[in-house]
Each structure stands twice: as C-alpha cells, then as structure tokens.
XYZ file of C-alpha atoms in Angstrom:
369
model
C -0.591 23.353 -4.150
C -0.165 23.804 -0.492
C 2.547 22.330 1.046
C 3.465 21.053 4.824
C 5.914 22.186 6.664
C 9.322 19.414 5.707
C 8.870 17.260 8.725
C 12.624 15.836 8.708
C 14.240 18.974 9.981
C 15.777 19.740 6.986
C 14.851 23.379 5.534
C 14.814 24.825 2.030
C 17.537 27.550 3.342
C 19.887 24.668 3.462
C 21.042 24.826 0.112
C 23.835 21.919 0.478
C 20.613 19.258 1.377
C 19.797 16.186 -1.162
C 16.128 16.800 -1.459
C 13.798 13.791 -1.792
C 10.595 14.272 -2.937
C 7.397 12.496 -1.719
C 4.019 11.909 -2.867
C 1.367 11.134 0.447
C -2.255 11.012 0.548
C -2.854 13.345 3.253
C -6.358 15.044 3.025
C -9.402 13.443 2.047
C -10.383 12.045 -0.502
C -7.178 10.417 0.097
C -6.698 7.460 2.589
C -5.013 9.701 5.340
C -4.759 7.448 7.768
C -2.232 5.259 5.301
C -0.604 8.800 4.454
C -0.111 9.816 7.708
C 1.334 5.863 8.439
C 3.868 6.272 5.170
C 5.012 9.765 6.099
C 5.569 8.645 9.357
C 8.133 5.762 8.106
C 9.792 7.970 5.207
C 10.462 11.062 8.027
C 11.713 8.334 10.535
C 14.173 7.173 7.933
C 15.041 10.457 6.606
C 16.204 11.509 10.133
C 17.667 8.689 10.531
C 20.039 9.128 8.165
C 20.840 12.756 9.174
C 21.417 11.740 12.492
C 24.082 9.444 11.160
C 25.826 12.251 9.152
C 23.436 12.565 6.202
C 24.856 11.483 2.985
C 28.423 11.965 2.349
C 28.023 14.960 4.908
C 24.813 16.271 3.161
C 21.671 16.091 5.009
C 18.563 14.685 3.441
C 15.443 16.979 3.036
C 11.919 15.496 2.812
C 9.974 18.002 0.446
C 6.214 16.430 0.941
C 3.287 17.070 -1.234
C -0.190 15.904 -0.535
C -1.451 13.825 -3.226
C -5.104 14.100 -1.959
C -5.819 10.734 -4.131
C -5.986 12.574 -6.960
C -3.856 11.684 -10.366
C -3.843 15.049 -11.874
C -2.701 16.639 -8.578
C 0.027 13.699 -8.249
C 1.558 14.581 -11.662
C 1.659 18.597 -11.240
C 3.719 17.565 -7.639
C 6.260 15.549 -9.593
C 6.603 18.953 -12.166
C 6.915 20.679 -9.479
C 9.774 18.320 -7.489
C 11.528 18.160 -10.587
C 11.620 21.748 -11.152
C 13.145 22.046 -7.338
C 16.178 19.630 -8.072
C 14.956 16.532 -6.226
C 17.501 13.763 -6.553
C 14.312 11.754 -6.931
C 10.497 10.992 -5.704
C 9.197 8.675 -3.269
C 6.069 7.362 -1.646
C 2.783 7.424 -2.879
C -0.318 4.789 -1.631
C -2.749 4.759 -3.883
C -2.495 3.076 -7.405
C -4.422 4.709 -9.652
C -2.038 8.196 -8.123
C 0.955 6.564 -8.764
C 0.428 5.299 -11.919
C 0.005 8.829 -13.034
C 2.733 9.772 -10.961
C 5.003 7.032 -12.433
C 3.980 8.139 -15.922
C 5.080 11.590 -15.420
C 8.408 10.750 -13.645
C 9.147 8.901 -16.706
C 8.347 11.306 -18.905
C 10.521 13.800 -16.804
C 13.520 11.548 -16.654
C 12.676 12.077 -13.146
C 13.800 8.115 -10.353
C 10.686 7.179 -8.861
C 10.791 4.716 -6.103
C 7.188 3.357 -5.410
C 6.208 2.871 -1.800
C 2.758 1.197 -1.433
C 0.978 1.069 -4.664
C 0.027 -2.228 -6.068
C -1.127 -1.986 -8.987
C 0.193 -4.019 -11.806
C 0.712 -1.880 -14.761
C 2.100 1.051 -12.929
C 3.559 2.317 -16.372
C 2.271 1.664 -19.982
C 5.477 0.710 -21.155
C 8.689 -0.984 -19.309
C 10.839 1.981 -18.083
C 14.176 2.280 -16.478
C 12.924 5.018 -14.378
C 10.841 3.822 -11.797
C 11.404 0.921 -9.109
C 8.664 -0.830 -6.595
C 8.742 -2.189 -3.104
C 4.974 -3.200 -2.776
C 4.129 -6.264 -4.256
C 2.127 -6.189 -7.476
C -1.545 -7.089 -7.238
C -1.241 -10.028 -8.955
C 0.749 -11.476 -6.865
C -0.885 -10.504 -3.505
C -4.239 -10.979 -4.804
C -3.813 -14.509 -5.974
C -2.777 -15.293 -2.759
C -5.992 -13.809 -1.573
C -7.850 -15.962 -3.881
C -5.434 -19.318 -2.623
C -6.852 -18.410 1.227
C -10.012 -18.197 -0.467
C -9.567 -21.851 -1.432
C -8.278 -22.928 1.650
C -11.166 -21.710 3.248
C -13.807 -23.717 1.442
C -14.772 -20.204 -0.026
C -15.670 -20.827 -3.663
C -18.885 -18.752 -4.346
C -17.447 -15.399 -4.432
C -19.105 -11.881 -4.372
C -17.567 -9.029 -4.832
C -19.262 -5.321 -4.080
C -17.394 -2.959 -5.919
C -16.709 0.521 -7.382
C -15.793 1.658 -10.727
C -11.811 2.014 -10.863
C -8.837 0.718 -12.677
C -7.817 -0.730 -9.406
C -11.175 -2.754 -8.466
C -11.487 -3.917 -12.097
C -7.982 -5.704 -12.114
C -8.374 -7.248 -8.655
C -11.799 -8.978 -9.852
C -9.862 -9.844 -13.210
C -7.232 -11.347 -11.454
C -9.182 -12.925 -8.397
C -12.042 -14.464 -11.231
C -9.034 -15.725 -13.621
C -7.222 -17.288 -10.161
C -10.666 -19.512 -9.196
C -12.309 -19.850 -12.763
C -9.887 -22.916 -13.343
C -9.997 -24.087 -9.313
C -13.763 -24.281 -9.351
C -14.537 -20.820 -7.976
C -16.809 -18.398 -9.374
C -17.067 -14.187 -8.780
C -20.285 -12.191 -9.154
C -19.753 -8.144 -9.097
C -22.192 -6.469 -7.041
C -22.493 -2.529 -7.814
C -21.628 -0.864 -4.435
C -24.305 1.869 -5.253
C -26.925 -1.094 -4.515
C -28.371 -0.353 -0.663
C -26.621 -2.144 1.995
C -30.111 -4.092 2.032
C -30.412 -4.820 -1.453
C -26.657 -5.874 -1.598
C -27.634 -8.251 0.833
C -30.538 -9.671 -0.972
C -28.573 -10.574 -3.684
C -25.986 -12.296 -1.207
C -28.896 -14.537 -0.594
C -30.085 -14.776 -3.425
C -27.008 -15.926 -5.252
C -25.558 -18.187 -2.634
C -22.474 -16.267 -1.716
C -19.967 -17.756 0.762
C -17.691 -14.639 0.589
C -18.278 -11.124 -0.112
C -15.399 -8.731 -0.494
C -14.992 -5.588 -0.423
C -13.522 -3.898 -3.413
C -14.711 -0.595 -2.249
C -13.521 3.201 -0.615
C -13.407 3.240 3.076
C -15.459 4.994 5.426
C -17.912 4.809 2.614
C -19.200 2.657 1.326
C -17.575 -0.194 3.219
C -18.433 0.750 6.910
C -22.477 1.027 6.000
C -21.896 -2.538 3.900
C -20.165 -4.456 6.813
C -22.920 -3.039 9.190
C -25.903 -4.569 7.157
C -24.129 -7.797 6.524
C -23.699 -8.471 10.203
C -26.975 -7.863 11.078
C -28.401 -9.472 8.493
C -29.298 -13.249 9.682
C -29.552 -14.984 6.816
C -25.981 -13.747 6.003
C -24.410 -14.986 9.458
C -22.099 -17.838 7.799
C -20.949 -15.818 4.658
C -17.315 -14.525 5.100
C -16.284 -10.758 4.565
C -12.986 -9.832 3.256
C -11.455 -6.742 2.291
C -7.939 -7.527 0.461
C -7.187 -3.916 -0.388
C -6.348 -3.373 3.693
C -8.904 -1.276 5.370
C -9.108 -3.589 8.642
C -5.485 -2.282 8.943
C -5.862 0.916 10.283
C -7.288 2.143 13.819
C -9.946 4.038 12.047
C -11.827 1.056 10.681
C -11.716 -0.511 14.313
C -12.944 2.754 15.598
C -15.969 3.104 12.893
C -17.208 -0.901 13.479
C -15.842 -2.048 16.603
C -16.885 -5.822 16.629
C -18.489 -5.773 13.447
C -14.816 -5.160 12.232
C -13.583 -8.164 13.447
C -13.164 -11.383 11.665
C -12.231 -9.792 7.972
C -9.385 -11.057 6.134
C -7.179 -8.793 4.737
C -4.036 -8.595 2.691
C -0.740 -7.173 5.292
C 3.239 -7.201 3.781
C 4.906 -8.523 6.514
C 6.840 -11.305 7.802
C 5.184 -13.529 10.431
C 8.539 -12.191 12.581
C 10.276 -9.052 12.218
C 13.778 -9.093 12.929
C 16.256 -7.319 14.852
C 16.064 -3.731 12.494
C 12.341 -4.296 11.925
C 11.591 -4.983 15.509
C 14.016 -1.235 16.156
C 12.226 0.411 13.661
C 8.451 -0.782 14.554
C 9.384 0.612 18.252
C 10.098 3.832 16.559
C 7.315 4.388 14.587
C 5.024 3.095 17.575
C 6.257 5.787 19.715
C 5.634 8.685 16.469
C 2.377 7.169 15.816
C 0.979 6.622 19.139
C -0.122 2.862 17.866
C 0.926 0.182 15.896
C 2.554 0.930 13.055
C 0.635 -0.710 9.934
C 3.111 -2.101 6.966
C 2.716 0.766 5.066
C 4.790 2.769 7.750
C 7.450 -0.240 7.241
C 6.763 0.308 3.426
C 7.713 4.348 3.896
C 10.867 3.631 5.968
C 12.880 0.877 3.797
C 11.545 3.708 0.784
C 14.364 6.074 2.178
C 16.743 3.096 3.327
C 17.229 2.015 -0.121
C 17.445 5.520 -1.439
C 20.037 6.682 0.932
C 22.033 3.326 0.090
C 21.531 4.275 -3.555
C 22.667 8.070 -3.453
C 25.658 6.903 -1.136
C 26.938 4.480 -3.823
C 25.785 6.334 -7.029
C 25.264 9.892 -6.139
C 22.659 12.299 -6.607
C 22.482 12.481 -10.972
C 18.916 11.631 -11.717
C 20.232 9.202 -14.515
C 22.470 7.291 -12.363
C 20.044 6.803 -9.434
C 17.840 5.270 -12.085
C 20.476 2.753 -13.645
C 21.188 1.580 -9.845
C 17.977 -0.029 -9.360
C 19.165 -3.181 -10.320
C 22.364 -3.255 -8.411
C 20.169 -2.361 -5.069
C 20.930 -4.960 -2.355
C 19.595 -3.412 0.913
C 18.823 -4.907 4.198
C 15.163 -3.399 5.021
C 12.702 -4.366 8.048
C 10.947 -7.124 6.201
C 13.677 -8.766 4.286
C 16.628 -8.039 1.675
C 15.831 -5.659 -1.145
C 16.696 -6.331 -4.377
C 14.808 -5.485 -7.734
C 14.554 -7.202 -10.799
C 12.458 -7.552 -14.114
C 9.316 -9.608 -13.173
C 7.470 -10.657 -16.328
C 4.024 -8.390 -16.620
C 5.445 -5.841 -14.270
C 6.616 -2.788 -16.029
C 8.891 -1.419 -13.649
C 11.857 -2.776 -11.440
C 10.180 -4.855 -8.637
C 11.308 -5.847 -5.419
C 10.183 -9.352 -5.866
C 8.601 -10.240 -2.804
C 8.027 -8.728 0.285
C 6.078 -11.078 2.685
C 2.431 -11.410 1.971
C 0.100 -12.342 4.613
C -3.795 -12.697 4.901
C -5.026 -11.655 8.349
C -7.819 -10.514 10.027
C -8.417 -8.861 13.755
C -9.276 -11.396 16.709
C -12.840 -11.459 17.228
C -12.155 -12.198 20.986
C -9.560 -8.991 20.626
C -10.428 -6.931 17.824
C -6.866 -4.984 18.440
C -4.868 -8.115 17.982
C -4.122 -9.614 14.761
C -4.304 -12.969 13.299
C -2.045 -14.833 10.450
C -4.726 -16.796 8.604
C -2.402 -17.469 5.708
C 1.040 -16.177 4.410
C 2.515 -16.249 0.482
C-alpha cells in the first residue's frame, strides 16, 4: 500500500511523536476532492496542535493511508496502522469504507473517530471503540425529506446504483415520505439518460434525486434532464452532497446550480469556525467544504482526549462519553443514540443548500434542521 509523505511535518524519525492514523480517499474511484478537503482539515489541526507545543510536549504525527474508496484496502490499512502503534485512527469519507474500517478497529481494539461517513449501521453491534462526528444518514436525510415536502415535491424519483449506502438512503426517504403523502420511485441508473427522462415524464415525478456516483453517471443525467423541455419544472436534488465541491461546478456550470444537497454547517460560523475557515481557504485555494471542517474537528477532539486521558488505546476509547470540546461548528459531545451502534455527536448543524443559479459560486440555504 503506497504511503504519501506525512503532511503534518512530523516524520517517522521522531520516536517521541504520538501517531494518529488517517484514512482518506486520495485516488479514484474514491471521491478525491472530498479526500483533499478532509486531509486539509486534519493536517491543519495537527500543525496547530504541534505549534502550540503538541501533547504534553510530544508532537502529533499524522500517518496517512489512501483508501481509494475500497473497503478491503481500508481494513488492511487499519491493520497496518495498529502495528505501527497509532493511538487512534481517524478520518474516512465513504460510508461503506468507513464501515469496514470501523469493524476492523473494533476487532483490534483500536479507537476510531470517523470524520465524515454517515451510514447508520457503522458497526453490526454496539461498540465502545468507535465514535463519529458526522450526523447519521437517517437524521440528515429525514431533514432533506422534510425540505422536499415543504417545497411541494411529493412524487419523488431516485436514480440509484447498487450500494448499501444508496439503498439505505432510499429506505429512509420512503419511510419518512410515505406517511406524509409522498411516494418514492426507484429508477436504475444504468438506464440511458434519455430513457431515464422518459421514465420521469411517464411517472409524473416532481423531483429527481441523484443517488449515484460523481462524475459518472451524475453529470450526464443532470445534463439530459436540464435539456429536456418536458422536465423544466422538475427539481433535481443530490442529498449526498456532490454539488458541494468545485469539481461539480466545473463539470456542469450553470446546469449544476439549483440542485439542493445536504451540508453540515451552521448558518453562521462562530469565531473559531471563522478563523479555521480562513486558514483552510489558504491551504485549499478555494472555499472549504464542511468536510474540511470535519477534518479539523476530528483532530481537535483527539488532541483533547490525548491530553486528558493519555495515549493508551483503551483509555482513549473509554473517553468518548466524556468528551466536551468546542468545535468549528458548535460544542462536540458524544452520546448513545437509539439505532446508532457507535458514540455519536448529536447533532452537527444540518442544512439543505444549493448553488445559486444567478451566481453558481454562492450557496443558498434553503432549509435547516
């Protein structure tokens, strides 16, 4: 497994360093842009910890492993990081990958603080070893379903691909919408974009949700729908957040605007969030996504735990319910939540936003949960 140079500046030659393993999608088929933002947040926080004297004088070292959206690769990375003596593993964006990492961390007794993945069932059974910052999929996607209802969209079509994550999202939407007069029609994303448009017309859909990968097949589907005059009034949505990133805007231009998605940010950042946001912008050369803030918050939590409970893995895992940390998006505390098998921050702020059609680089808040 190829290992990128440690971006935190602390190299393996420093035997006194405290190692944090970091799982990040940095190559295809992983969502590379999300991985870049996640790593920027992780790395910035590590540098700030070290600039402030480290953990009781010992520097943090980020040991990065590229998961490339591959669950088996992620599980193998957790094995390797455990052998390297990391105090904890952090990161990951893709839910199915994070699930594999969480299962392996639980089996090995390695603390894992998941930054971004949202799948409710991150582990099969309740575990003390895993905590998560991102909101559970059921929480965020119900808020998205409420947005659809408020917008008067009740005949919902989903273009979907085979995946535990997409299947879970479809089920959440259907279970929430059905008692409120909504319907959910599943369309196979292997249909040609033209055939998919015909199906939307035939079923009288008022919204199409993209539960598919980016850029393929999301981009050609959006282009086809935007060009079909029969679908001029349909709402196109992407709850998983594809339009958050600049790559989306670059690929679709004006066609990519006006597509609501979920974002985990407050309406206004506080002083800490503002400061971190400015630093992330410098590093990324663009506005940071919520994923970059998730990365920073992850290391901030771990640093607080390591300062107060030491580097023993069992002690780190035992500390999750006692965490009380100010994050970039609000106070972070973990608790047990019904239906969630890991220690969960309940909840980060949740927004439904889109890119403004009049100014695609600007985001509009459409609904908040």
